[in-house]
Coordinates of C-alpha atoms in Angstrom, one line a residue:
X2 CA 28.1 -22.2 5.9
X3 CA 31.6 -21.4 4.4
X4 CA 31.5 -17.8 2.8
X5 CA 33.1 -17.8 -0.3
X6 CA 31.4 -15.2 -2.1
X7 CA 30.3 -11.3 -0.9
X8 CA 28.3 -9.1 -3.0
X9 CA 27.9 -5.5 -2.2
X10 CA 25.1 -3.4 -3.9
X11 CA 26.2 -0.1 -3.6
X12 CA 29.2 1.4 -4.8
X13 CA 29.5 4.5 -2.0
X14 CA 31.1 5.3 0.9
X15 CA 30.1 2.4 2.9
X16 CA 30.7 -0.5 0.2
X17 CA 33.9 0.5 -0.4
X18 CA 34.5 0.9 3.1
X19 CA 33.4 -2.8 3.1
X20 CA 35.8 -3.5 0.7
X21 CA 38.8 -2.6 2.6
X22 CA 37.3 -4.0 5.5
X23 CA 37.0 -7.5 4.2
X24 CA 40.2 -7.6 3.1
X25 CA 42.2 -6.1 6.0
X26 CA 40.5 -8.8 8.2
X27 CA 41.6 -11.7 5.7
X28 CA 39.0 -12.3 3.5
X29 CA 40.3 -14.2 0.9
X30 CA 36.6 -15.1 -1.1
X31 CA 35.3 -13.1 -4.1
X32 CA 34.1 -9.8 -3.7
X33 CA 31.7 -8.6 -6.3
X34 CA 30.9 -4.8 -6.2
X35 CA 27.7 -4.0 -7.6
X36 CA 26.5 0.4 -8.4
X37 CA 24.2 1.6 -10.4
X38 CA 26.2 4.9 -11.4
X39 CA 28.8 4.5 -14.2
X40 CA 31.8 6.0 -11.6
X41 CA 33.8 3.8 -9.3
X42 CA 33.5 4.6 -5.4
X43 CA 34.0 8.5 -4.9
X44 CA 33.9 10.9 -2.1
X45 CA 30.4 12.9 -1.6
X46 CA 31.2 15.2 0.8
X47 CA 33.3 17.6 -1.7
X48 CA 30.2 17.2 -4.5
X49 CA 28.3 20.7 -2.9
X50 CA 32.1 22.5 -2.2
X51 CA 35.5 21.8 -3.6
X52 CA 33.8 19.7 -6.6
X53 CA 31.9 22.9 -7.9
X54 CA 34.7 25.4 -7.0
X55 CA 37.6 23.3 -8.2
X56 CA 36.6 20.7 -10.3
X57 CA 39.7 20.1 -12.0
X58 CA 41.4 20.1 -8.5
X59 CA 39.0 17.6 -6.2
X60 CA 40.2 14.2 -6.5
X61 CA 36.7 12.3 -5.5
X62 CA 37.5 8.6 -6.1
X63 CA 37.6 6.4 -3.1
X64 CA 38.9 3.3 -5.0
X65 CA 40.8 3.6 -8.2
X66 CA 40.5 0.7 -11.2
X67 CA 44.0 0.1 -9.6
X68 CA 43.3 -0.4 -6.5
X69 CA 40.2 -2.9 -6.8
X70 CA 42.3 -4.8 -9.1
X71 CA 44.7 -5.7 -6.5
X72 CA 42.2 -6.2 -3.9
X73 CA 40.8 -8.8 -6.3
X74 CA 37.4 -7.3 -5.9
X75 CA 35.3 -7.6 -9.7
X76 CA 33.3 -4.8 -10.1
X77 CA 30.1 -4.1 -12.0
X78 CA 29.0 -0.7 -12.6
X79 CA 26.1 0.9 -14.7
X80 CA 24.1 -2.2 -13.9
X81 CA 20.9 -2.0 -11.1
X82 CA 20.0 -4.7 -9.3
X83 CA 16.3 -5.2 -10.0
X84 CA 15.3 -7.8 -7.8
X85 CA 17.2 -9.4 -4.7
X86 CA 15.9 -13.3 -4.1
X87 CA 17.1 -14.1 -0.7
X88 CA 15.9 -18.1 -0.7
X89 CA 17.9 -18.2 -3.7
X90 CA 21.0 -16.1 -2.3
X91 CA 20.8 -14.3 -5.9
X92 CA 20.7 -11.0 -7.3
X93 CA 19.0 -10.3 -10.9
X94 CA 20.5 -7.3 -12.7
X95 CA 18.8 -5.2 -15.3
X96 CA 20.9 -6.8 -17.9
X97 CA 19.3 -9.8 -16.9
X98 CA 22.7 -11.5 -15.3
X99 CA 22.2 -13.6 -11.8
X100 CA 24.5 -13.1 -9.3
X101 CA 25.1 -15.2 -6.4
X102 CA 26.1 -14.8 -2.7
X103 CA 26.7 -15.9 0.3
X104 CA 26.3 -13.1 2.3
X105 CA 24.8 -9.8 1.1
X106 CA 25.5 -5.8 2.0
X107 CA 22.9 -3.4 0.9
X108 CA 24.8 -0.1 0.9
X109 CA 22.4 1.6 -1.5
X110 CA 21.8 5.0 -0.1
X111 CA 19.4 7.2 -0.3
X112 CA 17.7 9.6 -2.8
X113 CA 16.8 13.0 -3.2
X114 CA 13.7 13.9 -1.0
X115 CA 11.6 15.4 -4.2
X116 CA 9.5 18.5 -4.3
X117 CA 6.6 18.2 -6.7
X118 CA 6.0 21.8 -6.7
X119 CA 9.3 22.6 -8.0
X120 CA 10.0 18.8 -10.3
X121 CA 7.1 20.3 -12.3
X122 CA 9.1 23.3 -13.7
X123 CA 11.1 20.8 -15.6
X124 CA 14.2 23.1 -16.6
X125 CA 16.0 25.2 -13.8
X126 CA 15.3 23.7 -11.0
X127 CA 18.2 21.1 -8.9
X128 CA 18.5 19.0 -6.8
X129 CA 22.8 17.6 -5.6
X130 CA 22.8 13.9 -4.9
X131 CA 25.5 12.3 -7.0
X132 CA 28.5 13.5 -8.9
X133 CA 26.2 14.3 -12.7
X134 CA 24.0 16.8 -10.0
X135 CA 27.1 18.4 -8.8
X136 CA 28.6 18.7 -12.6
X137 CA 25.4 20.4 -13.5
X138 CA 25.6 23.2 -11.2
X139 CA 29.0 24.4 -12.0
X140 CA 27.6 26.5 -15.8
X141 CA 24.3 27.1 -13.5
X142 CA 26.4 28.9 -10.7
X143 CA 27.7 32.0 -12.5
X144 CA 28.4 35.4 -11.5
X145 CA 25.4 37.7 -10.6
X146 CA 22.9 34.8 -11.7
X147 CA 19.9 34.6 -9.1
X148 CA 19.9 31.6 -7.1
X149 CA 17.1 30.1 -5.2
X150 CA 18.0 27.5 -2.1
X151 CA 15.1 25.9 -1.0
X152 CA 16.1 24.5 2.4
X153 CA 18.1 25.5 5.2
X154 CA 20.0 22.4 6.3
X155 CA 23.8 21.0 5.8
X156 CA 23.8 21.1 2.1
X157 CA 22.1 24.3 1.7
X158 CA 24.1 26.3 3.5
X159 CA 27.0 24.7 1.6
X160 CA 25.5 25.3 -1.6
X161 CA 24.7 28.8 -0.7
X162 CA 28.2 29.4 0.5
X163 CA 29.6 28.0 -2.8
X164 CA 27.1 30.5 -4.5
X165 CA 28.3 33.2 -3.0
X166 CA 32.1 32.3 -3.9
X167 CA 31.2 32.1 -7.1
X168 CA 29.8 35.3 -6.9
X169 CA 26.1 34.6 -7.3
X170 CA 23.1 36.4 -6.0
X171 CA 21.8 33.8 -3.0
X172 CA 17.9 33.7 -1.4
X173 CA 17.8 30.7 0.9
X174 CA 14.4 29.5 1.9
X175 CA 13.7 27.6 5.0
X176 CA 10.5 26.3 6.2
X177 CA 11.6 25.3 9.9
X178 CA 12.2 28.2 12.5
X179 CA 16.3 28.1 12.5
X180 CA 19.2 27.1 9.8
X181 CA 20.4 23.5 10.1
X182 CA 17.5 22.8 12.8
X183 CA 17.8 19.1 12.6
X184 CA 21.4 19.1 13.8
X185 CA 22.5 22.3 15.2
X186 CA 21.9 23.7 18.6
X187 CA 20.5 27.0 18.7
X188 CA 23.6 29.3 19.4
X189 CA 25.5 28.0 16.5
X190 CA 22.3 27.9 14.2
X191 CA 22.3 31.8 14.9
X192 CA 25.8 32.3 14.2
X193 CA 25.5 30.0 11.1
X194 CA 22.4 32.1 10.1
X195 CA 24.4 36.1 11.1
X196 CA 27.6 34.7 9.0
X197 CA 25.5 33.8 5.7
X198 CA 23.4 37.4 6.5
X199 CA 27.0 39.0 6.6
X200 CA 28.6 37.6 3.6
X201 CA 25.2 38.9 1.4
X202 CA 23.4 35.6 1.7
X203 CA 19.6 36.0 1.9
X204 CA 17.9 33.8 4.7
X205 CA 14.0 33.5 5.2
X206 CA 13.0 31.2 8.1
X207 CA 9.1 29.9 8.5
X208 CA 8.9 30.2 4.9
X209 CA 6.8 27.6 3.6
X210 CA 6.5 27.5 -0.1
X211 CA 3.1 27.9 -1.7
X212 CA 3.4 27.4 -5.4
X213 CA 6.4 27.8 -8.3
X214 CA 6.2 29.2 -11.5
X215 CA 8.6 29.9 -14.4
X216 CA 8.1 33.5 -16.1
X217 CA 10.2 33.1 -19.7
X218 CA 13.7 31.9 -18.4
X219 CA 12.6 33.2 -14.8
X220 CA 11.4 31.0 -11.8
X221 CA 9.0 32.9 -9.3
X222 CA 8.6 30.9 -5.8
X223 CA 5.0 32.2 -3.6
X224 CA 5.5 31.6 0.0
X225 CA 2.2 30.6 2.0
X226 CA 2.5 34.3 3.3
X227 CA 2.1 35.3 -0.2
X228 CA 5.9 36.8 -0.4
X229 CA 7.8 36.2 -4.0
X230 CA 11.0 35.4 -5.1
X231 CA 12.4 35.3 -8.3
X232 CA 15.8 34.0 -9.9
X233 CA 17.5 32.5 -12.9
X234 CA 17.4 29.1 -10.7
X235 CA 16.3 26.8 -7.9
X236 CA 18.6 24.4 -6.0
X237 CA 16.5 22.3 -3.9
X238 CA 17.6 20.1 -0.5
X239 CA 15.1 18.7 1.9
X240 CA 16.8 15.5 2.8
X241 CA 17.3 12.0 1.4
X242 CA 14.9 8.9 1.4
X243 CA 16.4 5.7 1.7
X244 CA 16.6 3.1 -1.3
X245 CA 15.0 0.4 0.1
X246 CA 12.8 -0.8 -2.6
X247 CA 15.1 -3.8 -2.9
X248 CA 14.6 -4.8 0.7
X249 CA 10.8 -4.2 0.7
X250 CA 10.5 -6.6 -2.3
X251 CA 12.4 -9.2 -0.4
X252 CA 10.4 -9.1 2.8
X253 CA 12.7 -7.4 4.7
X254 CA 11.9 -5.5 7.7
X255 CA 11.4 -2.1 6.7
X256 CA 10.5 0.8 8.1
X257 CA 11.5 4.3 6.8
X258 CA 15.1 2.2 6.2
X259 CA 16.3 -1.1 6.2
X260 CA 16.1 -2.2 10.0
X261 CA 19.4 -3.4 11.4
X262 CA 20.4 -5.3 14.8
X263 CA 23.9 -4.1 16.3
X264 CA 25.7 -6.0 13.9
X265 CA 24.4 -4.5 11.0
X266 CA 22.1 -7.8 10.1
X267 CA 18.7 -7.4 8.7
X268 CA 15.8 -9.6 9.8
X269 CA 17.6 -12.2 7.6
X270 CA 20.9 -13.0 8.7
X271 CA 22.5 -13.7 5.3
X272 CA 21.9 -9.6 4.1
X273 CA 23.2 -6.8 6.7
X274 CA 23.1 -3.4 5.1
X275 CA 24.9 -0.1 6.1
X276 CA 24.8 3.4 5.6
X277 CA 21.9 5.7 4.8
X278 CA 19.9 2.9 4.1
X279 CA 19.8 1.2 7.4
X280 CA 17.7 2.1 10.8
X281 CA 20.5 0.6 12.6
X282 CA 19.5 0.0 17.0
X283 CA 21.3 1.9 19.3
X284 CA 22.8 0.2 22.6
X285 CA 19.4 2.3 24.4
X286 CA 17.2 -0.3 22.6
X287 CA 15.9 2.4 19.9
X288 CA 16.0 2.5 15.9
X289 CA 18.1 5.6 14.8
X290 CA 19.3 5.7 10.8
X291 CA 22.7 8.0 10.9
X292 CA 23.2 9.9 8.1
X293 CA 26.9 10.7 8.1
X294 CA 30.2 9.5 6.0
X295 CA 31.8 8.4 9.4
X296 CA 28.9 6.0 10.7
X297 CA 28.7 4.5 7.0
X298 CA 32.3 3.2 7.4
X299 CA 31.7 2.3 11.0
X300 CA 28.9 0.2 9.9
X301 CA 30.6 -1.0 7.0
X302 CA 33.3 -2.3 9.5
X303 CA 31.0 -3.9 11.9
X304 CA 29.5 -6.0 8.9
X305 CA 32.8 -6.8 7.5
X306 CA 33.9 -8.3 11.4
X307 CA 30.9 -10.1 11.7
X308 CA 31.0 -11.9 8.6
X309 CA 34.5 -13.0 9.5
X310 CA 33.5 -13.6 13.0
X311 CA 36.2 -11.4 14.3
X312 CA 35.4 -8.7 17.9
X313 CA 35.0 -4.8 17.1
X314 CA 35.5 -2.0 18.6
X315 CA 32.4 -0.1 20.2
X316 CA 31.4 2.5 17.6
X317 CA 32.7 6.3 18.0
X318 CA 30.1 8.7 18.9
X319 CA 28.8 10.2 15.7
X320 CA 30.3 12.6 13.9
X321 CA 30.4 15.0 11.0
X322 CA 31.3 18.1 9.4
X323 CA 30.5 20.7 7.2
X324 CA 32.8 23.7 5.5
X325 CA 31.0 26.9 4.9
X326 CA 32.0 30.9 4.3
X327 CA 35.5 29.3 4.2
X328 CA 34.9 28.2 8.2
X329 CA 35.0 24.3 9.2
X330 CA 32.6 23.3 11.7
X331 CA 32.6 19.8 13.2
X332 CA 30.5 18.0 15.3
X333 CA 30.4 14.8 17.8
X334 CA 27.7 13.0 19.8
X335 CA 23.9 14.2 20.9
X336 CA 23.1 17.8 19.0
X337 CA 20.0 17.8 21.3
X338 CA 22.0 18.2 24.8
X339 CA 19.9 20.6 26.6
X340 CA 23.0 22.5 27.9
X341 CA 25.8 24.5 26.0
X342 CA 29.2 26.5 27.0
X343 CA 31.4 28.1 25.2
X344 CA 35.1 27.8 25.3
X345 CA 36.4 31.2 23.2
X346 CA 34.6 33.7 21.9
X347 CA 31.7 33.1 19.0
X348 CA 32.1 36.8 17.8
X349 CA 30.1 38.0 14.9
X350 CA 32.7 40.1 13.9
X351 CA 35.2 37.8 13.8
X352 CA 33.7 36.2 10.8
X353 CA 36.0 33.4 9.4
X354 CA 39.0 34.0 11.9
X355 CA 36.8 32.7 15.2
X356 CA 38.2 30.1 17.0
X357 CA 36.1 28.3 19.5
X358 CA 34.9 25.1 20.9
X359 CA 31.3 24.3 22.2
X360 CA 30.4 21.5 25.2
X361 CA 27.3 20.3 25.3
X362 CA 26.0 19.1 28.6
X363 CA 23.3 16.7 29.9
X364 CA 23.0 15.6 33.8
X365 CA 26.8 17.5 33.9
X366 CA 27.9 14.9 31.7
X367 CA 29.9 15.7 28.1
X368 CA 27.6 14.4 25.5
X369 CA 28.3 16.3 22.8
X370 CA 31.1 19.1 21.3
X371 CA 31.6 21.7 18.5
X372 CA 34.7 23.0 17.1
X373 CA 34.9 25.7 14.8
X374 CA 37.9 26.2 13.3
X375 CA 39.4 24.2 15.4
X376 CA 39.8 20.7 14.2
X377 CA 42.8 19.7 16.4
X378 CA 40.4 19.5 19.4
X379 CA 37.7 17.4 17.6
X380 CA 40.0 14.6 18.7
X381 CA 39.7 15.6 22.7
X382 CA 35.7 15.9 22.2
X383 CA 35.6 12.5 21.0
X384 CA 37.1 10.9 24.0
X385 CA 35.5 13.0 26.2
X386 CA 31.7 12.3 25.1
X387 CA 32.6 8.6 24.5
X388 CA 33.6 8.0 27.9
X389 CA 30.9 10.2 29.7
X390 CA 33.3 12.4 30.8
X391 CA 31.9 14.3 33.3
X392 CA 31.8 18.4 32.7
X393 CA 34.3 20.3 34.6
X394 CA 33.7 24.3 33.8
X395 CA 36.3 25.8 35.5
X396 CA 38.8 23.9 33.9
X397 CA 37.3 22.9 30.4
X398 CA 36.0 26.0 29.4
X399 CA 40.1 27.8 30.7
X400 CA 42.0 28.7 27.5
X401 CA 45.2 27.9 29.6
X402 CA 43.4 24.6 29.8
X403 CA 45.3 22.2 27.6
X404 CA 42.0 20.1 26.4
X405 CA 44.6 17.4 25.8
X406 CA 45.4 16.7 29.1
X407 CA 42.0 16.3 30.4
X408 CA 40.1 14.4 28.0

């Protein structure tokens, strides 16, 4: 079948990523973007930082009305797709238009994870998602107001260190035993944890929420261990469930996301999807959903070669980052290596000025690396846990060791 016509529900990271994709590898059929939000493609990494702390500043926007123009790409925005009809290639919108397509990307994200407890406050309580959640916290975010984070991961340490910039009052509540437990190893989850202590940031760990209450314009959270906490508001971030609903109602094979082969193809061949959305399988033969901005455009390339029948590369190990207490940290390939080393010094002390790079280390191969504050040598990690490298102490963990050089 000749592909003439693309349609991409989803107008994120990974379907614009699509977009350029398509293009830079010749596509020269119609490419309909389809979102739900009113916005054109824009950045979510900034919406918990730079989008609350500089607004006017942060340029979010991926793809400009400019830019889609001259990639010749129509777009329709503020418009759901309500029911996808794959025998019929079509897509129905909630304005009751049909789309058709020849093949399909489902770049559709995820939602916030919700909290019952906590929904059913009604006022003063937030979750950060999309651009309008971000908006909404910059009045909430105030200085000396009483904020209540409820979870410990990525984006509520970031929230909690945008708090305290803005000079808030911050109480962080985590139910696991460590900060950022899902994808941290356990020295850096105590650093993380001693930084936020030392810049005023109140941590509770094993705290597993109880009940919520709102006292006049108060909120009062009860911990199972019967501890209270009160503030002017509650942020809440306990992950993200995929928007699938789409791809259950077509009979695609779901799980807890949209099930991918190695080319980013559902169980029908016409429909890939990328992103949060998709339980993509790794090369060991198991189903793994990666929730980062770097393997949505990697997906979003792989479907965008396959359509076109053109080779790719072999994906980069995973990777992602996070800014918090004005520190970068940045992180490549398997967070659950059972060995760590150091190179530098992780001082306390040293607050934002440490400088340091972490290995880790399974069967004395590199299969995994931290920097913090130290970006440059993100690019070294890379190669080295993408080719196995094999771990070399003496020499890797040398300052005089130019990690260039060796990787």
């Amino acid at each position: 079948m000749s592909v003439q016509t693309i349609a991409i529900v989803g107008a994120g990271q990974a379907g614009a990523s699509a977009i350029l994709e398509l293009r830079a590898q010749q596509f020269a059929g119609e490419i309909i973007l389809i979102g739900d939000e009113p916005h054109l493609p824009y950045e979510r990494p900034p919406l918990s930082k730079d989008a609350i702390l500089n607004p006017e500043q942060t340029k979010l926007e991926i793809l400009s009305e400019q830019k889609l123009a001259e990639l010749n790409v129509q777009v329709i925005s503020n418009n759901a797709v309500i029911k996808l009809q794959p025998e019929a290639h079509q897509l129905v919108l909630k304005s009751g238009d049909v789309i058709h397509y020849d093949k399909l990307l489902l770049a559709t994200g995820g939602s916030a994870r919700r909290l019952p407890t906590l929904d059913a406050l009604g006022q003063q309580v937030y979750t950060l998602r999309n651009l309008e959640d971000s908006q909404k916290l910059i009045p909430v975010l105030q200085p000396e107001k009483r904020i209540l984070i409820v979870g410990g991961g990525v984006i509520g340490l970031e929230l909690a260190s945008s708090a305290r910039a803005k000079g808030c009052q911050v109480t962080v509540l985590e139910q696991g035993p460590m900060v950022m437990g899902r994808c941290s190893p356990l020295h850096l989850s105590e650093f993380l944890l001693q930084q936020h202590q030392r810049e005023g940031v109140v941590i509770h760990l094993n705290a597993k929420l109880k009940c919520a209450e709102r006292h006049d314009q108060e909120v009062v959270l009860t911990l199972e261990n019967g501890q209270q906490f009160t503030g002017d508001a509650v942020i809440y971030g306990i992950g993200i469930i995929p928007n699938t609903d789409l791809a259950q109602d077509a009979g695609l094979d779901v799980d807890f996301a949209i099930r991918v082969n190695a080319y980013c193809q559902t169980s029908n061949p016409d429909i890939y999807a990328a992103g949060d959305v998709a339980t993509q399988l790794t090369p060991e033969g198991q189903y793994r959903r990666i929730e980062t901005w770097e393997n949505a455009n990697n997906q979003a390339g792989i479907f965008a070669r396959h359509v076109m029948g053109n080779e790719f590369a072999k994906p980069n190990p995973a990777w992602f980052w996070t800014d918090q207490l004005e520190m970068n940290f940045q992180f490549v390939g398997d967070m659950n290596a059972p060995e760590w080393h150091i190179r530098g010094d992780m001082d306390l002390e040293q607050g934002k000025n440490t400088h340091c790079v972490m290995f880790g280390i399974r069967d004395g191969i590199i299969v995994a690396g931290i920097t913090i504050n130290q970006a440059k040598d993100m690019r070294h990690l890379k190669k080295m846990v993408a080719k196995a490298q094999p771990f070399d102490a003496e020499k890797l963990l040398n300052l005089e060791t130019d990690l260039r050089k060796v990787a």
